[in-house]
Coordinates of C-alpha atoms and ligand atoms in Angstrom, one line a residue:
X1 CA 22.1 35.9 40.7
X2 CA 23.6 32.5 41.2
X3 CA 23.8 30.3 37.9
X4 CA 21.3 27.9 39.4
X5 CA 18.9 30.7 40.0
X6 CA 18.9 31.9 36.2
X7 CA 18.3 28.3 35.0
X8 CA 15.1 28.1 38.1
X9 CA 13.8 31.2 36.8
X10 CA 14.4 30.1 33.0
X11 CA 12.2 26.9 33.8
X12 CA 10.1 28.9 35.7
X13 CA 9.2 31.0 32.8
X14 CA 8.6 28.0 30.5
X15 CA 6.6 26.5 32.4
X16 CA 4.2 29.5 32.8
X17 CA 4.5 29.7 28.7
X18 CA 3.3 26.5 28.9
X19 CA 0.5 26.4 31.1
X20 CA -1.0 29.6 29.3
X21 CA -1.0 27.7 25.6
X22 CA -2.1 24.5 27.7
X23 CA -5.0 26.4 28.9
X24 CA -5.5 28.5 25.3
X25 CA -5.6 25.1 23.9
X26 CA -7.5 23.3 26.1
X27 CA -10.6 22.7 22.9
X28 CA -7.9 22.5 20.4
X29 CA -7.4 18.8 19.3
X30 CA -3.7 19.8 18.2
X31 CA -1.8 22.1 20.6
X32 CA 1.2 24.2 18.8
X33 CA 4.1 23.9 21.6
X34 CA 7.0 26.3 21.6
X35 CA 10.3 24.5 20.3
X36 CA 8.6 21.4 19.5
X37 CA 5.9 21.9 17.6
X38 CA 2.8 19.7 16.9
X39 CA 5.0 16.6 17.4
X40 CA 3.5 15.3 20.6
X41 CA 0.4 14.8 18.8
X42 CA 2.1 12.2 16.5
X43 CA 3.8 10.9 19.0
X44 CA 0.9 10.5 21.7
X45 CA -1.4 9.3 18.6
X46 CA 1.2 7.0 17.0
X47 CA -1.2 3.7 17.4
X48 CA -4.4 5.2 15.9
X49 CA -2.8 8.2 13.5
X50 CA -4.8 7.7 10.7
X51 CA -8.3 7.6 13.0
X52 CA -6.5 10.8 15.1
X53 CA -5.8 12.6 11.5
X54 CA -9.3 11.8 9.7
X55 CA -10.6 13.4 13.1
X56 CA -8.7 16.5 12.9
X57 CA -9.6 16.9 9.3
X58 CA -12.7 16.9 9.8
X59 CA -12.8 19.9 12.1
X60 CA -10.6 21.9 10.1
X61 CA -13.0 21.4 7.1
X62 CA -10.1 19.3 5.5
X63 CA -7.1 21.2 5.1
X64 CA -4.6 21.4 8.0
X65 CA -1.3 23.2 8.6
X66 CA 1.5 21.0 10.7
X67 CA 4.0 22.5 12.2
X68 CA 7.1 20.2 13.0
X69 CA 9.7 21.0 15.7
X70 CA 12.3 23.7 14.9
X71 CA 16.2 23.0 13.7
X72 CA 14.3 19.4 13.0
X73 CA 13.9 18.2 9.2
X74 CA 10.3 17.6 10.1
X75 CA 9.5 20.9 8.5
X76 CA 5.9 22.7 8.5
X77 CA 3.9 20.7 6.2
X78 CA 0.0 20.8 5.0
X79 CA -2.4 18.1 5.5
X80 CA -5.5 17.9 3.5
X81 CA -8.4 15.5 2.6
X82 CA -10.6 18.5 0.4
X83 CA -11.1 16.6 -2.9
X84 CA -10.6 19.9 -4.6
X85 CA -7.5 20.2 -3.2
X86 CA -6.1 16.9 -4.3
X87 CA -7.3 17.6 -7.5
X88 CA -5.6 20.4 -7.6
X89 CA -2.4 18.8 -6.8
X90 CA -2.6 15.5 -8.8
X91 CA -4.1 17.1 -11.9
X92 CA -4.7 20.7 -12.4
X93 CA -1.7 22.0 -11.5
X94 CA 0.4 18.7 -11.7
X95 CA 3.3 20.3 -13.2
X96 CA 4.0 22.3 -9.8
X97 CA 3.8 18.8 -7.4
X98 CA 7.1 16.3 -7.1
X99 CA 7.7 14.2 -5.0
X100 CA 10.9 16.3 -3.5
X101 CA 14.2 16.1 -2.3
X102 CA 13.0 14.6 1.5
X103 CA 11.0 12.2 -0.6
X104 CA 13.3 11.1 -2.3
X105 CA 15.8 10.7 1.0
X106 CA 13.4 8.8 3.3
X107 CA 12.3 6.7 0.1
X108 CA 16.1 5.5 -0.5
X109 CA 15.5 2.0 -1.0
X110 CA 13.4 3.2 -4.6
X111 CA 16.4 4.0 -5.7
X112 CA 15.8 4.8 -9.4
X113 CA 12.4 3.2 -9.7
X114 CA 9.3 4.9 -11.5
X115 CA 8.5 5.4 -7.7
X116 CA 10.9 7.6 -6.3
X117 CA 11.1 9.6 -10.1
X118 CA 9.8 13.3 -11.2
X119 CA 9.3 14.8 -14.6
X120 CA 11.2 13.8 -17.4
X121 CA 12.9 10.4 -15.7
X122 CA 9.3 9.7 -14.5
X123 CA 7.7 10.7 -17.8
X124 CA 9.8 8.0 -19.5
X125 CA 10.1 5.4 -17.1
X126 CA 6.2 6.0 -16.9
X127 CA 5.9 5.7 -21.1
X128 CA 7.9 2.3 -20.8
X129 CA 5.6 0.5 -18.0
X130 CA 2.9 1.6 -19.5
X131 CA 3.5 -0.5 -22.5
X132 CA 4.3 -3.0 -20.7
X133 CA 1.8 -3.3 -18.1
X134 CA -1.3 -2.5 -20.7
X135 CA -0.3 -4.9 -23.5
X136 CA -1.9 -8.3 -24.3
X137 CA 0.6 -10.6 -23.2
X138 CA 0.5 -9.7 -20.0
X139 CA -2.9 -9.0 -19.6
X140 CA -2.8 -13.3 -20.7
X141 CA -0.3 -14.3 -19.1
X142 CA -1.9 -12.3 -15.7
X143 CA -4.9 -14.1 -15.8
X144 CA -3.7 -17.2 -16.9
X145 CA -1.2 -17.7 -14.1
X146 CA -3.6 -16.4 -11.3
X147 CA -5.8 -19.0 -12.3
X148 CA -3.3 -21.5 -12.0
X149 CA -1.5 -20.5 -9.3
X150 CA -5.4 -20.2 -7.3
X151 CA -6.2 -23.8 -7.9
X152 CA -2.8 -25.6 -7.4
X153 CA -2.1 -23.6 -4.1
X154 CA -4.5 -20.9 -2.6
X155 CA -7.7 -23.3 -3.0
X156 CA -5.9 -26.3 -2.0
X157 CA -4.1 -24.6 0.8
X158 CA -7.1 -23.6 2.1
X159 CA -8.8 -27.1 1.7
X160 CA -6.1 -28.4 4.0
X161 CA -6.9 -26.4 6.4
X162 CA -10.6 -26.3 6.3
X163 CA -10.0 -30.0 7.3
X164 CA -7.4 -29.3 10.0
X165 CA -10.0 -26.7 12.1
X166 CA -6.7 -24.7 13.3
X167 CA -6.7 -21.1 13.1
X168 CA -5.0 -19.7 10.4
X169 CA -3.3 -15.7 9.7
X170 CA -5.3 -15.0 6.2
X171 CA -3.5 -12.0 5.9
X172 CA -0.5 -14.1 5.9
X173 CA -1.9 -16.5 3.8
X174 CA -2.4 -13.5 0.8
X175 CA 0.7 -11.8 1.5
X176 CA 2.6 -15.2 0.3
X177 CA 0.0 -15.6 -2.7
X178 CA 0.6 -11.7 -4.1
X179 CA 3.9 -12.2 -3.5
X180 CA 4.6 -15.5 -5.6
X181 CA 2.3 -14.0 -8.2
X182 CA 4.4 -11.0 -8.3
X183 CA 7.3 -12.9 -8.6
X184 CA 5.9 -14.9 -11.7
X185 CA 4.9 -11.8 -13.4
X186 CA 8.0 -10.3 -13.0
X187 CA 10.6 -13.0 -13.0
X188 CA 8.7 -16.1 -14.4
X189 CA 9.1 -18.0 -11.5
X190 CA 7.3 -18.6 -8.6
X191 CA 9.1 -19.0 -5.4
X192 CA 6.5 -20.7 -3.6
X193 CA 6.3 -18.9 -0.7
X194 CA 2.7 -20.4 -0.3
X195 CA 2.8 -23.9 0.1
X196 CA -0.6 -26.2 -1.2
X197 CA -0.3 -27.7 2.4
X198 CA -1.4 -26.0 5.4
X199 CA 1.3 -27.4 8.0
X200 CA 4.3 -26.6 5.4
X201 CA 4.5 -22.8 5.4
X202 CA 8.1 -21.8 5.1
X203 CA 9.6 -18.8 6.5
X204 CA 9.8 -16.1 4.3
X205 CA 12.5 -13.7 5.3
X206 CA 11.9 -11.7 2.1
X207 CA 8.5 -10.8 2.8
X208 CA 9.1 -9.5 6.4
X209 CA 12.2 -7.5 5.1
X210 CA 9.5 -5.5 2.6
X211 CA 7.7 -5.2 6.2
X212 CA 10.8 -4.0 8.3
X213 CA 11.6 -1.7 5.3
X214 CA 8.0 0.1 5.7
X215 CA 8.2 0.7 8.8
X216 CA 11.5 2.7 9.0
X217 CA 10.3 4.7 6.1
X218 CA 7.5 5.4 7.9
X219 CA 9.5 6.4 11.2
X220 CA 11.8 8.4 8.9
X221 CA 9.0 10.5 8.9
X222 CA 8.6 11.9 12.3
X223 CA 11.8 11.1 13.2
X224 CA 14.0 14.2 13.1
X225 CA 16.7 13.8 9.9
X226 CA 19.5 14.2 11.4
X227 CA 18.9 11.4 14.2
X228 CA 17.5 8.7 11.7
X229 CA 20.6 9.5 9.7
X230 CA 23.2 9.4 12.9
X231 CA 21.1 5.6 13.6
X232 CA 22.1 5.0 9.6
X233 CA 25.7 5.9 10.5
X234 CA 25.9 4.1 13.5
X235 CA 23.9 1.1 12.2
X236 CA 22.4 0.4 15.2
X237 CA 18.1 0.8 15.6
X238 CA 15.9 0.1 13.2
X239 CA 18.3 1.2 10.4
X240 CA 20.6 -1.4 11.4
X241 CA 17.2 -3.7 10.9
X242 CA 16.9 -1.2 7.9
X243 CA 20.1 -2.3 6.1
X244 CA 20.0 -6.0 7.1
X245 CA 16.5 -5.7 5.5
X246 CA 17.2 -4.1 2.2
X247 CA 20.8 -6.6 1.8
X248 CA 18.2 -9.4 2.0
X249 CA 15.6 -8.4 -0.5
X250 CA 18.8 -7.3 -2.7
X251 CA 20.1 -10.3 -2.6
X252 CA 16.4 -12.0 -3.5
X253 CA 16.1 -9.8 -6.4
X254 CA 19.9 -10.1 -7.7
X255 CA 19.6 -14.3 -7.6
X256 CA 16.3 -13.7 -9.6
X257 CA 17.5 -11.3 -11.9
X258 CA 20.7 -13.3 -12.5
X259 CA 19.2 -16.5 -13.1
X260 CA 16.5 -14.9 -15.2
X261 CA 18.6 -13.1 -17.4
X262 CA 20.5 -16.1 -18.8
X263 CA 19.8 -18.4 -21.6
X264 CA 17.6 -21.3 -21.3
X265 CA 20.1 -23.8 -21.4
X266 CA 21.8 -22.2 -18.8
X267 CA 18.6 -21.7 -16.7
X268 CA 18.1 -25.8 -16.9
X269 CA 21.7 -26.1 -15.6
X270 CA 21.5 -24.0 -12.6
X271 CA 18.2 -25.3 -12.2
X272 CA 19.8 -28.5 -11.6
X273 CA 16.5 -30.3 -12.3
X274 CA 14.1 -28.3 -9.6
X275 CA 10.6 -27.9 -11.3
X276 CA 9.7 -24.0 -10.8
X277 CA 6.4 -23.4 -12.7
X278 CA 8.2 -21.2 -15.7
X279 CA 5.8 -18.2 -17.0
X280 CA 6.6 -17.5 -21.1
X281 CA 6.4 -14.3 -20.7
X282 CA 7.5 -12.3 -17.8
X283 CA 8.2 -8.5 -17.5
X284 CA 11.5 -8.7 -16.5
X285 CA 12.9 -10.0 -19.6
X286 CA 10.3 -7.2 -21.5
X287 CA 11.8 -4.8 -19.7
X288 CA 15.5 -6.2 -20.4
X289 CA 14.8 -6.4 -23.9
X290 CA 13.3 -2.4 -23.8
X291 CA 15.8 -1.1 -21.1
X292 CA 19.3 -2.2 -23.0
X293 CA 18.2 -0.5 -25.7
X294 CA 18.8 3.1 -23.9
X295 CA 22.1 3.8 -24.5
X296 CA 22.2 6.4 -21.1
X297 CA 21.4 3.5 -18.9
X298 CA 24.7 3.1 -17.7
X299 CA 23.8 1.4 -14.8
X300 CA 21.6 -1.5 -16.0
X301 CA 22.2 -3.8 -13.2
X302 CA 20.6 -1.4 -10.3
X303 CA 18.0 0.0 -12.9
X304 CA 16.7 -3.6 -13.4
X305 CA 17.0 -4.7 -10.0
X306 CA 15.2 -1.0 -8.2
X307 CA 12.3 -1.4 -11.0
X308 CA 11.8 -4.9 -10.1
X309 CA 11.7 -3.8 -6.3
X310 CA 9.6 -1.0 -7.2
X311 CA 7.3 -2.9 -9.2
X312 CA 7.0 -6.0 -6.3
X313 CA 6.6 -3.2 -3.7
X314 CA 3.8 -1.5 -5.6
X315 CA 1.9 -5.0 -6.6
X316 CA 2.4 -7.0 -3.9
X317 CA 1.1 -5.8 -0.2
X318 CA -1.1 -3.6 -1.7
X319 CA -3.0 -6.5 -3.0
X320 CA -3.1 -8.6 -0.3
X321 CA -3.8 -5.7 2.2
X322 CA -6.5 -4.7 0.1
X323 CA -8.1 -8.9 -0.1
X324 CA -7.2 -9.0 3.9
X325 CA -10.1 -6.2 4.5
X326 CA -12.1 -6.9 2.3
X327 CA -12.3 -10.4 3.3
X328 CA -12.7 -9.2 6.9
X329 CA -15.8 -7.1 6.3
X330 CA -17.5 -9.7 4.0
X331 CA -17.0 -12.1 6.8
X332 CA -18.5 -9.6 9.2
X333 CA -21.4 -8.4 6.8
X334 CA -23.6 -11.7 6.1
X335 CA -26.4 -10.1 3.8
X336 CA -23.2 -8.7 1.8
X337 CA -21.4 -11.9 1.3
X338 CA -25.1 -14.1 0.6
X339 CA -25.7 -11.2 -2.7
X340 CA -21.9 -11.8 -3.4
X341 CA -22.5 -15.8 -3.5
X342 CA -25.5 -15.2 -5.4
X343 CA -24.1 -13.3 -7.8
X344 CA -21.7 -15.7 -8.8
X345 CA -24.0 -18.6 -8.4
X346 CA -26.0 -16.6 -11.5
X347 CA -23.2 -15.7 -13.5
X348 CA -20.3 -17.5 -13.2
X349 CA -21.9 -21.1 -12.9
X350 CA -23.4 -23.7 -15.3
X351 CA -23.7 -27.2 -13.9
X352 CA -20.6 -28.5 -15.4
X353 CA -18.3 -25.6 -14.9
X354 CA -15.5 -25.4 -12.8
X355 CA -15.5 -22.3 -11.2
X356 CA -11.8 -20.9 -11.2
X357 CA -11.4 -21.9 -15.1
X358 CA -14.6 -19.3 -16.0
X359 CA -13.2 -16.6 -14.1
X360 CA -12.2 -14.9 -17.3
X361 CA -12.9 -11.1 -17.6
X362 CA -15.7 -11.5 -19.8
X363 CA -17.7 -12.9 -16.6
X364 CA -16.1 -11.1 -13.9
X365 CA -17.2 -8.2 -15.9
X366 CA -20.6 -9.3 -14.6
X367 CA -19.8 -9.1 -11.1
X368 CA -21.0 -5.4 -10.3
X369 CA -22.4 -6.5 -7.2
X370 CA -18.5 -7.9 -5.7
X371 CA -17.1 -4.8 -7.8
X372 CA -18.8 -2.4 -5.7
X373 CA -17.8 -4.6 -2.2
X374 CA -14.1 -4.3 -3.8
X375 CA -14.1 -0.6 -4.1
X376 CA -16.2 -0.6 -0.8
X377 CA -12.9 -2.1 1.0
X378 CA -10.6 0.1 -0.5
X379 CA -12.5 3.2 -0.1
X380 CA -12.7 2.5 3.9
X381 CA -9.1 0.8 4.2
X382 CA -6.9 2.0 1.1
X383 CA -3.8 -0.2 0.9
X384 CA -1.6 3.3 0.6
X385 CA -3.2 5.7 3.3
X386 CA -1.3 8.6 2.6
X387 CA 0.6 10.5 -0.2
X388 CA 3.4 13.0 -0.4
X389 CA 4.2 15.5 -2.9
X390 CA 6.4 18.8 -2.6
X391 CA 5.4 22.6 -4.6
X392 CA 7.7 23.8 -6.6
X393 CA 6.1 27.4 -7.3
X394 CA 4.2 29.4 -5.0
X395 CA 0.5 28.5 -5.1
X396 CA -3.0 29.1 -4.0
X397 CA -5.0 25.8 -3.3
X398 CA -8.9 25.9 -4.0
X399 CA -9.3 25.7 -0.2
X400 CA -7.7 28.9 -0.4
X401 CA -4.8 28.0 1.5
X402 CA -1.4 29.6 0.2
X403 CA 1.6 27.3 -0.4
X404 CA 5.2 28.3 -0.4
X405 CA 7.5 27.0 -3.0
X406 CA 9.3 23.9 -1.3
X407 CA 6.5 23.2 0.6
X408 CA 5.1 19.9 1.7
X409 CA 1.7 18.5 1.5
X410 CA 0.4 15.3 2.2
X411 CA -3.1 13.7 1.4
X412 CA -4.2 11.7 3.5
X413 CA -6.3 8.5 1.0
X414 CA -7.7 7.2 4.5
X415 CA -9.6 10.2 5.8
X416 CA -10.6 11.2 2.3
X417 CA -12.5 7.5 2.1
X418 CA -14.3 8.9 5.4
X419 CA -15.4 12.7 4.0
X420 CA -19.4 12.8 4.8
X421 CA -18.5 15.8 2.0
X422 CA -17.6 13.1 -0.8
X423 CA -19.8 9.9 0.3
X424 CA -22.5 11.3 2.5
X425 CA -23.9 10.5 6.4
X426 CA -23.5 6.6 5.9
X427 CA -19.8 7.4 5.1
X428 CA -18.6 5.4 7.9
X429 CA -20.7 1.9 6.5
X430 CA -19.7 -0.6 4.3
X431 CA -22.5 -0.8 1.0
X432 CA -21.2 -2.3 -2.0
X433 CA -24.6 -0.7 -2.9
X434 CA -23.1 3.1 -3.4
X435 CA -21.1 1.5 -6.2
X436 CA -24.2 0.2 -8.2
X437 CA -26.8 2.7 -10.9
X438 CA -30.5 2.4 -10.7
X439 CA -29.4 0.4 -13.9
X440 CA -27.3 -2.1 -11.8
X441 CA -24.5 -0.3 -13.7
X442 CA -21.0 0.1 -11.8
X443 CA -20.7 3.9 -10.8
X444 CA -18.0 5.7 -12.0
X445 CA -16.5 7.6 -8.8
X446 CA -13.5 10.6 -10.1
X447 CA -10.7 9.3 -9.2
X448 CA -10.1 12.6 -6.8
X449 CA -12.8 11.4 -4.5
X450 CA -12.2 7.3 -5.0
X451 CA -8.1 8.1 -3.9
X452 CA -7.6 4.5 -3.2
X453 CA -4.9 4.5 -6.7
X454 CA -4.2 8.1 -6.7
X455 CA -5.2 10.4 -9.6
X456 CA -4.3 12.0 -11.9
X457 CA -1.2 11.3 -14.3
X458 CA 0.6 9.6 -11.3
X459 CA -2.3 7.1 -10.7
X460 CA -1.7 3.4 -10.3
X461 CA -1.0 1.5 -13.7
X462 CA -1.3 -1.6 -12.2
X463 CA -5.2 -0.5 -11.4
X464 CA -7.6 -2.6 -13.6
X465 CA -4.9 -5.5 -13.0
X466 CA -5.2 -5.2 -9.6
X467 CA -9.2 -5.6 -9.4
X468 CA -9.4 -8.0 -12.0
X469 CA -6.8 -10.3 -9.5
X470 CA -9.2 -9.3 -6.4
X471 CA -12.2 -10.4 -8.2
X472 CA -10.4 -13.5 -9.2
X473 CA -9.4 -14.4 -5.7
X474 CA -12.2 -13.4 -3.8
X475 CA -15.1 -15.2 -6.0
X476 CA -13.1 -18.3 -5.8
X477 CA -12.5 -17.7 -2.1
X478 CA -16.1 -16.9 -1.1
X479 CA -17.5 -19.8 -3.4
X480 CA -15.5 -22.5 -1.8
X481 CA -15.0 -21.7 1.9
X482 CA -16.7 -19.5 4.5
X483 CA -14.7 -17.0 6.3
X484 CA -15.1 -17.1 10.3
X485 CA -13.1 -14.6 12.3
X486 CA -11.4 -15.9 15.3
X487 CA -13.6 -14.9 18.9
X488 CA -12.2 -11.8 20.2
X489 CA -9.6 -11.2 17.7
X490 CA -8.9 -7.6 17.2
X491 CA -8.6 -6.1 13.7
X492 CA -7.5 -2.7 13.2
X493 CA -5.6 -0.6 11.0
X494 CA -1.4 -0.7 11.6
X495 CA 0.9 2.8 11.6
X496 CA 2.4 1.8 8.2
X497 CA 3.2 3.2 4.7
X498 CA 1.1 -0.3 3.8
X499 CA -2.2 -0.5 5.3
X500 CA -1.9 -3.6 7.1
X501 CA -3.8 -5.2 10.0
X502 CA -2.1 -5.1 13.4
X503 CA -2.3 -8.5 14.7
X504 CA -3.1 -10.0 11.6
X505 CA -6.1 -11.3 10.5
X506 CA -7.3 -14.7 12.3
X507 CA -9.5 -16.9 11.1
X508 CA -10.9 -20.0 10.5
X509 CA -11.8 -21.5 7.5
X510 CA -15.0 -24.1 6.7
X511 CA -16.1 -25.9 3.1
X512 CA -19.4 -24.7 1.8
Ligands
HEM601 C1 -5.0 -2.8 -4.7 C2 -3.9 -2.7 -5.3 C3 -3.1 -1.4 -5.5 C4 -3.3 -0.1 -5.0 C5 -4.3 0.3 -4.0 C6 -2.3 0.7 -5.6 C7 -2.2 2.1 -5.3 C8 -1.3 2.9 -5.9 C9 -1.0 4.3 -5.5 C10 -1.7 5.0 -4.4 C11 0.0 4.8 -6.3 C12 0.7 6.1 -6.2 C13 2.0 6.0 -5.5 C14 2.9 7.1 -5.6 O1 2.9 8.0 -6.5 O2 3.8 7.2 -4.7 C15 0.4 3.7 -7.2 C16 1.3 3.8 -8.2 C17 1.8 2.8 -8.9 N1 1.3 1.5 -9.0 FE1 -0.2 0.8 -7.8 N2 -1.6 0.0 -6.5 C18 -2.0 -1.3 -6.5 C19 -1.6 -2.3 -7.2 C20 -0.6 -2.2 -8.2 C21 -0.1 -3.3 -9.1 C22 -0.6 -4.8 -9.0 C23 0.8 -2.8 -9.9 C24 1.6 -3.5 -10.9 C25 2.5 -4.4 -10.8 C26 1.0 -1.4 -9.6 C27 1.9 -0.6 -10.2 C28 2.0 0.8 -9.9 C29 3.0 1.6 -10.5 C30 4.0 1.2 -11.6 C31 2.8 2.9 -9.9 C32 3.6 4.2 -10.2 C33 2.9 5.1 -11.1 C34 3.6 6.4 -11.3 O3 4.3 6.9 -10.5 O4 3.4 6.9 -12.4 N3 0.1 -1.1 -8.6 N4 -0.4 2.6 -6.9

């Protein structure tokens, strides 16, 4: 036989391989393919893959093996959205779950941030935040500067535009608010990246490059290793973008940390009579103050400048993804925002008050009703869809599914907020309702079936911070303006580590 006839008969027999797993798979929503694996189905799925995988879980009763394409880093992992399961892995059996070596590869830009840590560096960068984050002059200073910053810019920018009738991105709009408040509870300052006026919005290079960042960490994940790290080589693709990216937030956080970490004589100098908004206490200088203490930190410099990324990465977008959809199905639920105004009208209000100077916790406490609307949103559309951890040990999950040591698994926070197992047949509606007792108490949901800020000893410390700010910001939001989505503007869910909306979130905005 001729050479060309060995290769015909070669592709000859593939192709009948092919056509007989087509046809074996033909009811299968995931077909294994020789060679390559499940990858077609990411791939063919990419727009919709956290819609494709909530589907798939559900007809493998929640736990699902992936295979990857062989000689590719995109090993076999397991996918799961059983409760018991997560559980398992974020609590029972804690000990055996890291975050892993491919973690902590695709993750690079963590560098040594609480984020991309396991056991004993995480257990003590974990101790330190924790002090930090929980004691009473942040919790002050929190409040105190999301009030301010609300009224001199959010409510005002908003104002301006309610007058102007244009249409306006509001998931924009919160991006730049998290962002400066992030930056004033981390820095001190706030870099103003939301303006008071509505035709003043500045360009904000920094906040994109958090954007370009998530998504080639999020490619890195279905892209095979080796070719993501030939692109890094290269620098060309998105990790050219990549680099460019993480040099410009680097710089950001270096001028910060810099000018942060002198005296305040200095400060004034450099400052050379600009007036930035200047926060007593800020967790940088905390952190300065706890960090140089360690005598092993040899390299302060990146230590400080990785946990102030980590820290603006894990506080910022999540917030404002989190106030984008919820704002977006108030605005599309009208009995749901009238109870929300009500409730606020009969707790927050006397005649004289002025509404963003009583939102103190004391009487956002009272708010069950816009509580339960809050974990509502984030049930349906957590900010961080999905989590990975690696096994150390061999193990047996309660789903019964074995696990070999070195193994992958990833949760998947979006389908678990669509399990009819964990919130029943109306799983797919949005009731601030399933949130409230016959007592018009707040339910308490376990934190392995209400995922949105993980569980167990790696769940979110910036949790009750995070919905005190969302109360905050929506009750001042929903009180003042009314919330119109564009005609025919499209709101779904974006591919990313950070669940944002595709094409934004268009709106226009009217005084009540
Ligand atoms: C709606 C807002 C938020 C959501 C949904 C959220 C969600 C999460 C999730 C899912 C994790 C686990 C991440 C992982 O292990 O890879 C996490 C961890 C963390 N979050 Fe949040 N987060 C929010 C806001 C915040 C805020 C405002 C802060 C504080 C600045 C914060 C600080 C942290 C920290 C320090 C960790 C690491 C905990 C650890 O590894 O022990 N988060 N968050």
């Amino acid at each position: 036989m001729t050479l060309f006839q060995y290769i015909t008969l070669f592709v000859a027999i593939l192709l009948v391989i092919f056509y007989y797993i087509w046809r074996r798979n033909q009811n299968v929503l995931v077909t294994n393919w020789p060679i390559i694996g499940m990858l077609p189905f990411v791939l063919h799925n990419q727009s919709n893959l956290h819609d494709f995988v909530t589907l798939g879980l559900k007809l493998c009763r929640g736990t699902f093996h992936f295979k990857g394409p062989w000689f590719t880093n995109i090993a076999n992992f397991i996918l799961t959205s059983d409760h018991l399961n997560v559980h398992h892995i974020t609590s029972k059996n804690f000990s055996n779950y890291g975050k892993g070596t491919d973690f902590h590869e695709i993750f690079d830009v963590l560098g040594v941030g609480i984020l991309n840590l396991d056991f004993e560096e995480w257990k003590q960068e974990r101790t330190l935040l924790h002090s930090l984050l929980k004691g009473k002059s942040f919790e002050i200073s929190f409040q105190q500067n999301i009030q301010k910053k609300l009224e001199n810019f959010l409510l005002r920018f908003l104002d301006h535009a309610s007058k102007s009738v244009q249409v306006l991105d509001l998931q924009d709009i919160l991006e730049r608010f998290t962002f400066d408040i992030t930056c004033i509870l981390l820095f001190g300052f706030d870099p103003r990246f939301l303006p008071y006026k509505f035709n003043e919005l500045p360009e904000i290079a920094h906040v994109k490059a958090i954007s370009i960042i998530e998504d080639t960490i999020l490619s890195r994940h279905y892209i095979p290793k080796y070719f993501w790290k030939l692109q890094k080589w290269l620098q060309i693709g998105q990790e050219k973008k990549y680099k460019v990216a993480q040099e410009n937030l680097h710089q950001f956080l270096s001028k910060c940390i810099t000018y942060y970490s002198k005296g305040d004589e200095e400060r004034r100098r450099l400052r050379n009579g600009e007036d930035f908004d200047e926060s007593h206490f800020y967790l940088l200088k905390a952190l300065m103050k706890e960090g140089l203490g360690n005598e092993e930190m040899v390299e302060i410099d990146k230590y400080i400048r990785d946990t102030a990324f980590n820290l603006l990465a894990a506080g910022s977008g999540t917030v404002s993804s989190g106030l984008s959809w919820f704002s977006w199905l108030v605005s599309t639920h009208f009995i749901v925002e009238a109870k929300i105004i009500q409730e606020i009208k009969d707790n927050c209000l006397s005649h004289e008050d002025n509404l963003v100077t009583n939102l103190r916790v004391e009487k956002l406490n009272k708010l069950v009703y816009l509580h339960g609307a809050i974990c509502e949103a984030l049930r349906l559309y957590p900010p961080v869809p999905f989590q990975h951890k690696c096994a150390i040990k061999a193990d047996i999950l309660p789903s019964g599914d074995y696990v070999k040591p070195n193994t992958k698994l990833i949760y998947s926070l979006y389908a678990m907020g669509r399990m009819k197992q964990i919130w029943g047949k109306d799983r797919f509606e949005f009731k601030p309702e399933r949130w409230i007792s016959d007592k018009g108490h707040i339910l308490h949901v376990p934190s392995c079936k209400f995922i949105a800020f993980n569980a167990g000893p790696r769940s979110c410390l910036g949790k009750d911070i995070s919905i005190v700010q969302m109360k905050m910001v929506a009750a001042a939001m929903l009180w003042k303006f009314h919330i119109q989505v564009v005609e025919g503007h499209s709101v779904t869910p974006r591919v990313s580590i950070v669940l944002r909306m595709e094409h934004g979130f268009k709106v226009k905005v009217s005084k009540r």
